Amino acid sequence: MGLHTIDYLIFLLYFVIVSGYGYWIYKRKQSKTLDSKEFFLAEGSLTWWAIGASLIASNISAEQFIGMSGSGFAMGLAISTYEWMAAATLIVVAIFFIPIYLKNKIYTMPQFLSQRYNNGVATIMAVFWLLVYVFVNLSSILYLGALAIQTITGLDFYYCMYGMAIFAIFITLGGMKVIGYTDVIQVFVLVLGGLATTYLALDLVSDQLGGGGIFDGLSILHKEAADHFSMILSEGELMIPNGEGGTRDAYMDLPGLSVVIGSMWIINLSYWGCNQYITQRALGADLNTARSGLLFAAFLKLLMPVIVVLPGIAAYVLFKNGAFQQEMTNELGHIKPDHAYPVLLELLPIGLRGLSFAALTAAIVASLAGKANSISTIFTLDIYQKFFNKGASEKRLVGIGRIAVLVSFIIAVLVAPLLRNLDQAFQYIQEYTGFISPGVFAIFALGFFWKRTTSAAALTAALLTIPLSTFLKFQFAEIPFIDRMGIVFVVLAVIMIIISLLDPKSKNNPKGLEIDASMFKTSTSFNIGAVIICGILAALYTMFW
């Protein structure tokens, strides 16, 4: 299979628009001297809609289009909890986290840790973040994106990977202003192309199984895959392919109520509230603009399962009824859920295939650019400037930032092909990011809201988070990884509290943050939006409990 001429023309139009607009933004907003704050943060120049769109563009990538659709094929609507709980999390971050960052003029997450604790804690966590961003996030997005584009175009996997990396580097080297504003176009293309794919998938289900349109297709999905429409999974309720010809319990990925009132909150609060390439979009704005951007992103999050999960369930129903028997398996005959979205793209008509290809590319490139910019920010401001060249000029810092972008992509290109044996890449990303998430959230949460938390306590948590997570994974393999993260968080929080209480100086900790209730007051319009989002979430979880 390959793209037709009109598909290539549509993709070329997308490429020219994004590249041209990015270059125009770069030249139009370029100051005579590009300083580090402008390059890394686009300080003060992003509007609320640009912040919200950029948040989603950085978050939604191949890991959602390919990975989450694959999980939708395997376990159904339950995987949507990552998206819908994120909407609630964004509201919490907007109310409680962003005011603290902005009041303290925070530009990077390690900078916050340095101000609140000490340089040791900041450096350890900076290294952890760099490792996860490069070896887990950047590499997995390149792998999944290359897999999808290879399927669509028929091009060699490596050519697809190199092409995406070069496109993303082109966007990233322009700095956060270029990323932020081009992300608006990326999200528009992403949503439009994603909805087109969902429409065609539901229409195909309807045609194949005796319906009369997309709403009949949705009804058929619910009827044919009733076990794929449960948001709260019980142990043993749903067995899914393990990628090796056997099955495993979906409960190990999404353990019951933990996704609503348990450790899913740790995953989301760590990701959306303590994560450089997410919070970075809002750190250069004023409070009201930042909050409006986060609320806009929360509304977009509600839509994402329609774009990335429903196609996976549609592919499952079609596979169950005899379609895609060869396409959904690997050379050994094992079912590979991550093939679901690329297989559906093959069925799109000429023109729409090009649009969906552009949407997928937009998601991949925007996410790669956002992550690479954050890798560059942390390395330059928290490693290079702090330890190698404290007196570096602004021009030098921007130059080092650009070198860091290139090096991170070279590493990711080398690592990405090693991920080909995964059964569900989305779960790989969540699990291995989760090795540091409990420690990150414990350090940030106690640092925000408990003045007595000491540097020694934070340093202990930073050093223990990976060893403790590793120990529980291999010694208690029967514990779902989401629950394991909760256990690690509680253990680390208790240790931090004990260490802090044992230090008599903690009663008058000079590094404790000054927080008052006025910081957390929100506007009427924000409150109305937040109530609407929470109401929609309550209805969704009640409907699919």
mmCIF file of N, CA, C and O in Angstrom, residues 25 102 127 222 234 240 284 330 355 359 378 382 389 431 499:
data_model
loop_
_atom_site.group_PDB
_atom_site.id
_atom_site.type_symbol
_atom_site.label_atom_id
_atom_site.label_comp_id
_atom_site.label_asym_id
_atom_site.label_seq_id
_atom_site.Cartn_x
_atom_site.Cartn_y
_atom_site.Cartn_z
ATOM 1 N N ILE A 25 6.573 33.182 12.144
ATOM 2 C CA ILE A 25 6.533 33.505 13.583
ATOM 3 C C ILE A 25 7.937 33.786 14.095
ATOM 4 O O ILE A 25 8.174 34.732 14.857
ATOM 5 N N LEU A 102 4.401 30.460 39.225
ATOM 6 C CA LEU A 102 4.498 31.819 38.710
ATOM 7 C C LEU A 102 4.935 32.805 39.791
ATOM 8 O O LEU A 102 5.714 33.722 39.526
ATOM 9 N N VAL A 127 18.737 14.840 36.096
ATOM 10 C CA VAL A 127 19.307 13.682 35.393
ATOM 11 C C VAL A 127 18.231 12.632 35.133
ATOM 12 O O VAL A 127 18.137 12.066 34.029
ATOM 13 N N HIS A 222 -20.880 -1.312 20.654
ATOM 14 C CA HIS A 222 -21.278 -1.606 22.036
ATOM 15 C C HIS A 222 -21.848 -3.015 22.154
ATOM 16 O O HIS A 222 -21.625 -3.714 23.148
ATOM 17 N N SER A 234 -12.548 -5.275 36.671
ATOM 18 C CA SER A 234 -12.340 -6.150 37.819
ATOM 19 C C SER A 234 -11.270 -7.183 37.484
ATOM 20 O O SER A 234 -10.997 -7.456 36.307
ATOM 21 N N ILE A 240 -6.354 -10.015 27.679
ATOM 22 C CA ILE A 240 -5.904 -9.324 26.473
ATOM 23 C C ILE A 240 -4.643 -9.991 25.928
ATOM 24 O O ILE A 240 -3.936 -10.693 26.663
ATOM 25 N N GLY A 284 5.676 30.980 31.085
ATOM 26 C CA GLY A 284 6.004 32.300 30.583
ATOM 27 C C GLY A 284 4.816 33.240 30.522
ATOM 28 O O GLY A 284 4.935 34.360 30.038
ATOM 29 N N ASN A 330 1.842 -10.453 13.814
ATOM 30 C CA ASN A 330 3.223 -10.310 13.362
ATOM 31 C C ASN A 330 3.659 -11.558 12.608
ATOM 32 O O ASN A 330 2.845 -12.450 12.328
ATOM 33 N N LEU A 355 -4.984 13.364 4.639
ATOM 34 C CA LEU A 355 -5.332 14.196 5.789
ATOM 35 C C LEU A 355 -4.996 13.490 7.093
ATOM 36 O O LEU A 355 -4.421 14.082 8.014
ATOM 37 N N ALA A 359 -2.403 14.405 9.987
ATOM 38 C CA ALA A 359 -2.797 14.507 11.397
ATOM 39 C C ALA A 359 -1.845 13.718 12.283
ATOM 40 O O ALA A 359 -1.410 14.185 13.350
ATOM 41 N N ILE A 378 16.240 21.826 30.287
ATOM 42 C CA ILE A 378 16.788 21.262 31.529
ATOM 43 C C ILE A 378 18.300 21.100 31.427
ATOM 44 O O ILE A 378 19.039 21.459 32.349
ATOM 45 N N ASP A 382 19.976 23.734 33.826
ATOM 46 C CA ASP A 382 20.153 23.032 35.097
ATOM 47 C C ASP A 382 21.397 22.141 35.153
ATOM 48 O O ASP A 382 21.760 21.679 36.230
ATOM 49 N N ASN A 389 29.447 26.225 32.988
ATOM 50 C CA ASN A 389 29.730 27.594 32.550
ATOM 51 C C ASN A 389 28.734 28.557 33.200
ATOM 52 O O ASN A 389 27.755 28.978 32.580
ATOM 53 N N GLU A 431 4.473 2.601 32.336
ATOM 54 C CA GLU A 431 5.122 1.851 33.421
ATOM 55 C C GLU A 431 6.504 2.392 33.736
ATOM 56 O O GLU A 431 6.855 2.593 34.900
ATOM 57 N N ILE A 499 11.722 11.854 58.314
ATOM 58 C CA ILE A 499 13.024 12.536 58.271
ATOM 59 C C ILE A 499 12.868 14.024 58.604
ATOM 60 O O ILE A 499 13.680 14.603 59.348
#
